[in-house]
Amino acid sequence: DIQMTQSPSSVSASVGDRVTITCRASQGISSWLAWYQQKPGKAPKLLIYAASSLQSGVPSRFSGSGSGTDFTLTISSLQPEDFATYYCQQANSFPLLTFGGGTKVEIK
Amino acid sequence: QVQLQESGPGLVKPSETLSLTCAVSGYSISSGYYWGWIRQPPGKGLEWIGSIYHSGSTYYNPSLKSRVTISVDTSKNQFSLKLSSVTAADTAVYYCASLSYSSGFDYWGQGTLVTVSS
């Protein structure tokens, strides 16, 4: 099984800050990685797929990078609506999938 | 626009079987696509339960495989989840979602809380 490890588990940041979240796979997954945003009481929302492709309608301040085992999600200038929990998900073994443990972005 | 809606009992007794259905609108299941179930225990992260292709091929999380059955009913444009021998650890919000090979879970239901308790 492919394990996904996110870090940090939480981060405190201010509006306007640049925020970077890391996701590491237990084995190489090429670029088969997606990122999701989840707000309290809501279903997750797909932000990025194939490691760096922005889902339609997602603001350009979100970006993803990486391949192999190490990936990052970057929010270039944090906005009030970006405070949420973010999850990575591998699809290298599609349709057998694994989510990371999540990273909560909190207000500083 | 694809829309998904979960339905089923919100309370299940220990050792019984949890049964949920996901109704899909805005897209015909028989046209293709994969469909999946994901759950989230209160205050915890997301766990993939399993996926099904429109043809009926199924794929399950190895940790749940012995207890999970996912099926599809193309005539009703819906797919279903059954989880047997439930315990309190199965208490969670259960989501259904559409799954694209190229992009991931792109459309989600609103989720339904299932509590396992006597």
Short mmCIF file of C-alpha atoms in Angstrom, two decimals:
data_model
loop_
_atom_site.label_atom_id
_atom_site.label_comp_id
_atom_site.label_asym_id
_atom_site.label_seq_id
_atom_site.Cartn_x
_atom_site.Cartn_y
_atom_site.Cartn_z
CA ASP A 1 0.00 0.00 0.00
CA ILE A 2 1.16 3.54 -0.73
CA GLN A 3 1.19 5.75 2.34
CA MET A 4 0.88 9.54 2.11
CA THR A 5 2.38 11.77 4.80
CA GLN A 6 1.54 15.47 5.01
CA SER A 7 3.44 18.12 6.90
CA PRO A 8 2.89 20.15 8.88
CA SER A 9 -0.31 18.87 10.45
CA SER A 10 -1.29 22.47 11.08
CA VAL A 11 0.04 25.89 10.21
CA SER A 12 -0.85 29.33 11.51
CA ALA A 13 -0.68 32.13 8.98
CA SER A 14 -1.94 35.63 8.29
CA VAL A 15 -3.87 37.00 5.35
CA GLY A 16 -1.39 37.74 2.58
CA ASP A 17 1.15 35.14 3.71
CA ARG A 18 2.66 32.56 1.41
CA VAL A 19 1.82 29.07 2.68
CA THR A 20 3.45 25.82 1.61
CA ILE A 21 2.18 22.34 2.49
CA THR A 22 4.17 19.20 1.82
CA CYS A 23 3.00 15.69 0.92
CA ARG A 24 5.36 12.72 0.75
CA ALA A 25 4.55 9.33 -0.77
CA SER A 26 6.02 6.09 0.60
CA GLN A 27 7.01 5.15 -2.94
CA GLY A 28 7.20 6.91 -6.27
CA ILE A 29 3.85 7.96 -7.71
CA SER A 30 5.04 9.93 -10.75
CA SER A 31 2.68 12.93 -10.92
CA TRP A 32 -0.44 11.06 -9.83
CA LEU A 33 -1.35 13.42 -7.01
CA ALA A 34 -4.37 15.56 -6.23
CA TRP A 35 -4.99 18.23 -3.62
CA TYR A 36 -8.32 18.98 -1.94
CA GLN A 37 -9.60 21.80 0.28
CA GLN A 38 -12.18 21.09 2.98
CA LYS A 39 -14.02 23.65 5.05
CA PRO A 40 -15.86 22.69 8.27
CA GLY A 41 -19.10 20.84 7.61
CA LYS A 42 -18.51 20.75 3.86
CA ALA A 43 -17.41 18.15 1.34
CA PRO A 44 -13.84 18.38 0.06
CA LYS A 45 -13.22 20.37 -3.11
CA LEU A 46 -10.72 19.36 -5.78
CA LEU A 47 -8.06 22.05 -6.22
CA ILE A 48 -5.22 20.47 -8.17
CA TYR A 49 -4.76 17.23 -10.07
CA ALA A 50 -1.83 15.57 -11.78
CA ALA A 51 0.38 17.33 -9.21
CA SER A 52 0.26 20.75 -10.86
CA SER A 53 -2.91 21.15 -12.95
CA LEU A 54 -5.40 23.65 -11.58
CA GLN A 55 -9.00 22.46 -11.48
CA SER A 56 -11.41 24.73 -13.36
CA GLY A 57 -12.58 27.66 -11.28
CA VAL A 58 -9.81 27.44 -8.69
CA PRO A 59 -7.96 30.73 -8.07
CA SER A 60 -4.48 31.01 -9.53
CA ARG A 61 -2.97 31.73 -6.10
CA PHE A 62 -3.09 27.96 -5.61
CA SER A 63 -0.30 25.98 -7.23
CA GLY A 64 1.11 22.49 -6.97
CA SER A 65 4.47 21.01 -7.78
CA GLY A 66 6.51 17.86 -7.43
CA SER A 67 6.85 14.39 -8.81
CA GLY A 68 8.02 11.01 -7.60
CA THR A 69 7.68 11.07 -3.81
CA ASP A 70 7.70 14.75 -2.81
CA PHE A 71 4.96 17.26 -3.55
CA THR A 72 3.97 20.74 -2.45
CA LEU A 73 0.82 22.82 -2.43
CA THR A 74 1.48 26.57 -2.32
CA ILE A 75 -0.96 29.37 -1.61
CA SER A 76 0.85 32.46 -2.84
CA SER A 77 -1.15 35.05 -0.89
CA LEU A 78 -3.49 33.61 1.72
CA GLN A 79 -7.05 34.93 1.61
CA PRO A 80 -9.68 34.76 4.37
CA GLU A 81 -11.61 32.08 2.48
CA ASP A 82 -8.50 29.84 2.31
CA PHE A 83 -8.55 28.94 5.99
CA ALA A 84 -9.42 25.26 5.76
CA THR A 85 -7.95 21.79 5.88
CA TYR A 86 -6.02 20.53 2.86
CA TYR A 87 -5.56 16.89 1.84
CA CYS A 88 -3.36 15.21 -0.73
CA GLN A 89 -4.41 11.99 -2.46
CA GLN A 90 -2.35 9.62 -4.57
CA ALA A 91 -3.72 8.00 -7.70
CA ASN A 92 -0.67 6.09 -8.89
CA SER A 93 -2.40 2.84 -8.02
CA PHE A 94 -5.72 4.03 -9.50
CA PRO A 95 -8.43 3.17 -8.68
CA LEU A 96 -6.86 2.11 -5.37
CA LEU A 97 -6.41 5.45 -3.64
CA THR A 98 -4.91 6.91 -0.47
CA PHE A 99 -5.35 10.27 1.24
CA GLY A 100 -2.82 12.09 3.34
CA GLY A 101 -3.62 12.94 6.95
CA GLY A 102 -4.48 16.57 6.25
CA THR A 103 -3.03 20.01 7.04
CA LYS A 104 -5.13 22.59 8.83
CA VAL A 105 -4.44 26.20 7.86
CA GLU A 106 -5.42 28.41 10.77
CA ILE A 107 -5.60 32.14 11.34
CA LYS A 108 -2.56 33.57 13.12
CA GLN B 1 -23.27 19.73 -13.75
CA VAL B 2 -22.98 16.41 -11.98
CA GLN B 3 -24.78 16.23 -8.64
CA LEU B 4 -24.62 13.46 -6.06
CA GLN B 5 -26.83 12.85 -3.05
CA GLU B 6 -26.28 10.28 -0.31
CA SER B 7 -29.20 8.67 1.50
CA GLY B 8 -29.63 6.02 4.16
CA PRO B 9 -30.10 5.46 7.88
CA GLY B 10 -28.28 7.84 10.18
CA LEU B 11 -28.12 5.30 13.00
CA VAL B 12 -26.96 1.69 12.75
CA LYS B 13 -26.60 -0.83 15.57
CA PRO B 14 -23.26 -2.53 16.25
CA SER B 15 -22.73 -5.77 14.29
CA GLU B 16 -25.35 -4.78 11.73
CA THR B 17 -24.86 -3.68 8.12
CA LEU B 18 -24.58 -0.04 7.09
CA SER B 19 -26.32 0.66 3.77
CA LEU B 20 -26.10 3.89 1.81
CA THR B 21 -27.16 4.93 -1.67
CA CYS B 22 -25.79 7.71 -3.86
CA ALA B 23 -28.17 9.14 -6.43
CA VAL B 24 -26.48 10.77 -9.41
CA SER B 25 -28.06 13.50 -11.52
CA GLY B 26 -26.73 15.46 -14.46
CA TYR B 27 -24.80 12.49 -15.82
CA SER B 28 -25.67 8.94 -16.81
CA ILE B 29 -23.65 6.42 -14.80
CA SER B 30 -23.77 4.00 -17.73
CA SER B 31 -21.86 6.52 -19.88
CA GLY B 32 -18.64 5.84 -18.00
CA TYR B 33 -16.64 7.24 -15.09
CA TYR B 34 -15.71 5.72 -11.81
CA TRP B 35 -17.72 6.32 -8.64
CA GLY B 36 -16.44 6.19 -5.09
CA TRP B 37 -17.18 6.23 -1.39
CA ILE B 38 -15.06 8.12 1.13
CA ARG B 39 -15.61 8.48 4.86
CA GLN B 40 -14.45 10.85 7.59
CA PRO B 41 -14.73 10.01 11.30
CA PRO B 42 -15.59 13.01 13.48
CA GLY B 43 -12.56 15.30 13.77
CA LYS B 44 -10.37 13.05 11.63
CA GLY B 45 -9.13 12.78 8.07
CA LEU B 46 -10.49 11.29 4.87
CA GLU B 47 -10.45 7.55 4.20
CA TRP B 48 -11.10 6.05 0.77
CA ILE B 49 -13.52 3.12 1.12
CA GLY B 50 -13.81 1.88 -2.43
CA SER B 51 -14.68 2.62 -6.04
CA ILE B 52 -16.78 1.11 -8.78
CA TYR B 53 -16.65 1.47 -12.55
CA HIS B 54 -19.90 1.85 -14.51
CA SER B 55 -19.42 -1.71 -15.76
CA GLY B 56 -19.55 -2.98 -12.18
CA SER B 57 -15.84 -3.62 -11.56
CA THR B 58 -15.06 -2.87 -7.93
CA TYR B 59 -11.97 -1.81 -5.99
CA TYR B 60 -11.79 -1.72 -2.21
CA ASN B 61 -9.53 -0.35 0.50
CA PRO B 62 -7.60 -3.42 1.70
CA SER B 63 -8.29 -2.50 5.33
CA LEU B 64 -12.06 -2.69 4.74
CA LYS B 65 -12.24 -5.19 1.89
CA SER B 66 -13.67 -8.07 3.92
CA ARG B 67 -16.67 -5.98 5.00
CA VAL B 68 -17.40 -3.75 1.99
CA THR B 69 -19.64 -4.22 -1.02
CA ILE B 70 -20.21 -1.49 -3.61
CA SER B 71 -22.73 -1.96 -6.38
CA VAL B 72 -24.19 0.09 -9.20
CA ASP B 73 -27.75 0.29 -10.53
CA THR B 74 -27.62 1.97 -13.92
CA SER B 75 -31.42 1.78 -14.32
CA LYS B 76 -31.81 4.06 -11.28
CA ASN B 77 -28.60 6.00 -11.97
CA GLN B 78 -27.27 5.30 -8.51
CA PHE B 79 -24.63 3.31 -6.69
CA SER B 80 -24.61 1.85 -3.22
CA LEU B 81 -22.38 0.98 -0.27
CA LYS B 82 -22.81 -1.84 2.21
CA LEU B 83 -20.48 -2.17 5.20
CA SER B 84 -21.06 -5.21 7.37
CA SER B 85 -20.34 -5.96 11.03
CA VAL B 86 -20.08 -2.31 11.96
CA THR B 87 -18.61 -1.04 15.21
CA ALA B 88 -18.35 2.40 16.80
CA ALA B 89 -15.16 2.91 14.77
CA ASP B 90 -17.31 3.05 11.63
CA THR B 91 -19.10 6.18 12.86
CA ALA B 92 -18.32 8.81 10.25
CA VAL B 93 -19.58 11.18 7.62
CA TYR B 94 -19.86 9.12 4.44
CA TYR B 95 -19.38 10.86 1.09
CA CYS B 96 -20.02 9.63 -2.41
CA ALA B 97 -18.11 11.18 -5.29
CA SER B 98 -17.37 10.86 -8.98
CA LEU B 99 -13.84 9.76 -9.74
CA SER B 100 -11.96 10.73 -12.85
CA TYR B 101 -8.89 8.75 -13.89
CA SER B 102 -7.14 11.95 -14.88
CA SER B 103 -8.16 14.33 -12.12
CA GLY B 104 -9.47 12.64 -8.97
CA PHE B 105 -12.70 13.06 -7.05
CA ASP B 106 -14.20 15.99 -8.93
CA TYR B 107 -17.84 16.01 -7.79
CA TRP B 108 -18.94 15.21 -4.25
CA GLY B 109 -22.18 14.63 -2.40
CA GLN B 110 -22.84 16.72 0.70
CA GLY B 111 -22.09 13.77 2.98
CA THR B 112 -24.24 11.92 5.48
CA LEU B 113 -23.41 11.19 9.11
CA VAL B 114 -23.81 7.59 10.14
CA THR B 115 -23.58 6.81 13.84
CA VAL B 116 -23.03 3.27 15.08
CA SER B 117 -24.66 2.88 18.46
CA SER B 118 -27.08 0.61 20.25
#
